[in-house]
Amino acid sequence: MGRHRRGRSGRGGTGLETVADLIETLERFDPDLEIRFAVQPRMPMSYVLGPVAEYDDILWIGEAGSDGYVPDDAAFRLGWHG
Protein backbone atom coordinates (compact mmCIF):
# COMPACT_ATOMS: atom_id res chain seq x y z
CA MET A 1 0.00 0.00 0.00
CA GLY A 2 1.02 3.61 -0.45
CA ARG A 3 3.31 5.15 2.10
CA HIS A 4 4.08 8.80 2.55
CA ARG A 5 7.51 10.17 3.27
CA ARG A 6 7.22 12.43 6.26
CA GLY A 7 8.61 15.86 5.52
CA ARG A 8 9.18 15.15 1.82
CA SER A 9 6.86 15.80 -1.07
CA GLY A 10 8.77 13.61 -3.49
CA ARG A 11 8.57 16.50 -6.01
CA GLY A 12 11.57 18.51 -4.92
CA GLY A 13 9.56 21.03 -2.91
CA THR A 14 7.80 22.49 -5.96
CA GLY A 15 4.29 22.35 -4.51
CA LEU A 16 2.40 23.58 -1.49
CA GLU A 17 3.89 21.84 1.52
CA THR A 18 1.93 23.14 4.51
CA VAL A 19 -1.56 24.28 5.50
CA ALA A 20 -0.08 27.80 5.80
CA ASP A 21 1.12 27.60 2.15
CA LEU A 22 -2.36 26.56 1.03
CA ILE A 23 -4.11 29.28 3.03
CA GLU A 24 -1.71 31.96 1.73
CA THR A 25 -2.33 30.85 -1.85
CA LEU A 26 -6.12 30.67 -1.47
CA GLU A 27 -6.33 34.15 0.09
CA ARG A 28 -5.67 35.64 -3.37
CA PHE A 29 -8.99 34.32 -4.70
CA ASP A 30 -12.67 35.17 -4.25
CA PRO A 31 -13.92 32.99 -1.36
CA ASP A 32 -17.15 32.29 -3.28
CA LEU A 33 -15.38 30.55 -6.19
CA GLU A 34 -16.10 26.84 -6.67
CA ILE A 35 -13.11 24.57 -6.12
CA ARG A 36 -11.90 21.50 -8.01
CA PHE A 37 -8.78 19.34 -7.83
CA ALA A 38 -6.99 18.68 -11.13
CA VAL A 39 -4.79 15.60 -11.66
CA GLN A 40 -2.94 13.87 -14.52
CA PRO A 41 -1.27 16.64 -16.56
CA ARG A 42 -1.28 14.58 -19.79
CA MET A 43 -5.04 13.94 -19.60
CA PRO A 44 -6.24 16.40 -16.95
CA MET A 45 -9.18 15.21 -14.90
CA SER A 46 -11.23 17.29 -12.48
CA TYR A 47 -12.32 16.07 -9.06
CA VAL A 48 -14.60 17.54 -6.42
CA LEU A 49 -12.88 17.94 -3.06
CA GLY A 50 -14.24 15.69 -0.35
CA PRO A 51 -13.53 14.98 3.29
CA VAL A 52 -10.56 16.48 5.12
CA ALA A 53 -8.81 14.64 7.95
CA GLU A 54 -5.63 14.86 9.99
CA TYR A 55 -3.53 11.75 10.52
CA ASP A 56 0.12 11.27 11.46
CA ASP A 57 0.79 15.05 11.45
CA ILE A 58 -0.48 15.39 7.88
CA LEU A 59 -3.70 17.01 6.63
CA TRP A 60 -5.33 14.70 4.07
CA ILE A 61 -7.80 16.06 1.51
CA GLY A 62 -10.01 13.41 -0.05
CA GLU A 63 -11.91 13.48 -3.32
CA ALA A 64 -15.66 13.19 -3.68
CA GLY A 65 -15.86 12.00 -7.26
CA SER A 66 -14.76 12.88 -10.77
CA ASP A 67 -16.15 15.98 -12.44
CA GLY A 68 -14.91 15.22 -15.98
CA TYR A 69 -11.98 16.74 -17.83
CA VAL A 70 -10.17 19.97 -16.98
CA PRO A 71 -10.85 22.67 -19.61
CA ASP A 72 -7.84 23.38 -21.85
CA ASP A 73 -7.56 27.00 -20.64
CA ALA A 74 -7.47 25.87 -17.01
CA ALA A 75 -4.80 23.22 -17.79
CA PHE A 76 -2.75 25.94 -19.52
CA ARG A 77 -2.97 28.17 -16.43
CA LEU A 78 -1.77 25.22 -14.33
CA GLY A 79 1.26 25.03 -16.62
CA TRP A 80 0.24 21.66 -18.09
CA HIS A 81 -0.13 22.64 -21.76
CA GLY A 82 2.46 24.63 -23.63
CSV table of C-alpha atoms in Angstrom, one decimal:
chain,number,residue,atom,x,y,z
A,1,MET,CA,0.0,0.0,0.0
A,2,GLY,CA,1.0,3.6,-0.4
A,3,ARG,CA,3.3,5.1,2.1
A,4,HIS,CA,4.1,8.8,2.6
A,5,ARG,CA,7.5,10.2,3.3
A,6,ARG,CA,7.2,12.4,6.3
A,7,GLY,CA,8.6,15.9,5.5
A,8,ARG,CA,9.2,15.2,1.8
A,9,SER,CA,6.9,15.8,-1.1
A,10,GLY,CA,8.8,13.6,-3.5
A,11,ARG,CA,8.6,16.5,-6.0
A,12,GLY,CA,11.6,18.5,-4.9
A,13,GLY,CA,9.6,21.0,-2.9
A,14,THR,CA,7.8,22.5,-6.0
A,15,GLY,CA,4.3,22.4,-4.5
A,16,LEU,CA,2.4,23.6,-1.5
A,17,GLU,CA,3.9,21.8,1.5
A,18,THR,CA,1.9,23.1,4.5
A,19,VAL,CA,-1.6,24.3,5.5
A,20,ALA,CA,-0.1,27.8,5.8
A,21,ASP,CA,1.1,27.6,2.1
A,22,LEU,CA,-2.4,26.6,1.0
A,23,ILE,CA,-4.1,29.3,3.0
A,24,GLU,CA,-1.7,32.0,1.7
A,25,THR,CA,-2.3,30.9,-1.9
A,26,LEU,CA,-6.1,30.7,-1.5
A,27,GLU,CA,-6.3,34.2,0.1
A,28,ARG,CA,-5.7,35.6,-3.4
A,29,PHE,CA,-9.0,34.3,-4.7
A,30,ASP,CA,-12.7,35.2,-4.3
A,31,PRO,CA,-13.9,33.0,-1.4
A,32,ASP,CA,-17.2,32.3,-3.3
A,33,LEU,CA,-15.4,30.6,-6.2
A,34,GLU,CA,-16.1,26.8,-6.7
A,35,ILE,CA,-13.1,24.6,-6.1
A,36,ARG,CA,-11.9,21.5,-8.0
A,37,PHE,CA,-8.8,19.3,-7.8
A,38,ALA,CA,-7.0,18.7,-11.1
A,39,VAL,CA,-4.8,15.6,-11.7
A,40,GLN,CA,-2.9,13.9,-14.5
A,41,PRO,CA,-1.3,16.6,-16.6
A,42,ARG,CA,-1.3,14.6,-19.8
A,43,MET,CA,-5.0,13.9,-19.6
A,44,PRO,CA,-6.2,16.4,-17.0
A,45,MET,CA,-9.2,15.2,-14.9
A,46,SER,CA,-11.2,17.3,-12.5
A,47,TYR,CA,-12.3,16.1,-9.1
A,48,VAL,CA,-14.6,17.5,-6.4
A,49,LEU,CA,-12.9,17.9,-3.1
A,50,GLY,CA,-14.2,15.7,-0.3
A,51,PRO,CA,-13.5,15.0,3.3
A,52,VAL,CA,-10.6,16.5,5.1
A,53,ALA,CA,-8.8,14.6,8.0
A,54,GLU,CA,-5.6,14.9,10.0
A,55,TYR,CA,-3.5,11.7,10.5
A,56,ASP,CA,0.1,11.3,11.5
A,57,ASP,CA,0.8,15.0,11.4
A,58,ILE,CA,-0.5,15.4,7.9
A,59,LEU,CA,-3.7,17.0,6.6
A,60,TRP,CA,-5.3,14.7,4.1
A,61,ILE,CA,-7.8,16.1,1.5
A,62,GLY,CA,-10.0,13.4,-0.1
A,63,GLU,CA,-11.9,13.5,-3.3
A,64,ALA,CA,-15.7,13.2,-3.7
A,65,GLY,CA,-15.9,12.0,-7.3
A,66,SER,CA,-14.8,12.9,-10.8
A,67,ASP,CA,-16.1,16.0,-12.4
A,68,GLY,CA,-14.9,15.2,-16.0
A,69,TYR,CA,-12.0,16.7,-17.8
A,70,VAL,CA,-10.2,20.0,-17.0
A,71,PRO,CA,-10.8,22.7,-19.6
A,72,ASP,CA,-7.8,23.4,-21.9
A,73,ASP,CA,-7.6,27.0,-20.6
A,74,ALA,CA,-7.5,25.9,-17.0
A,75,ALA,CA,-4.8,23.2,-17.8
A,76,PHE,CA,-2.8,25.9,-19.5
A,77,ARG,CA,-3.0,28.2,-16.4
A,78,LEU,CA,-1.8,25.2,-14.3
A,79,GLY,CA,1.3,25.0,-16.6
A,80,TRP,CA,0.2,21.7,-18.1
A,81,HIS,CA,-0.1,22.6,-21.8
A,82,GLY,CA,2.5,24.6,-23.6
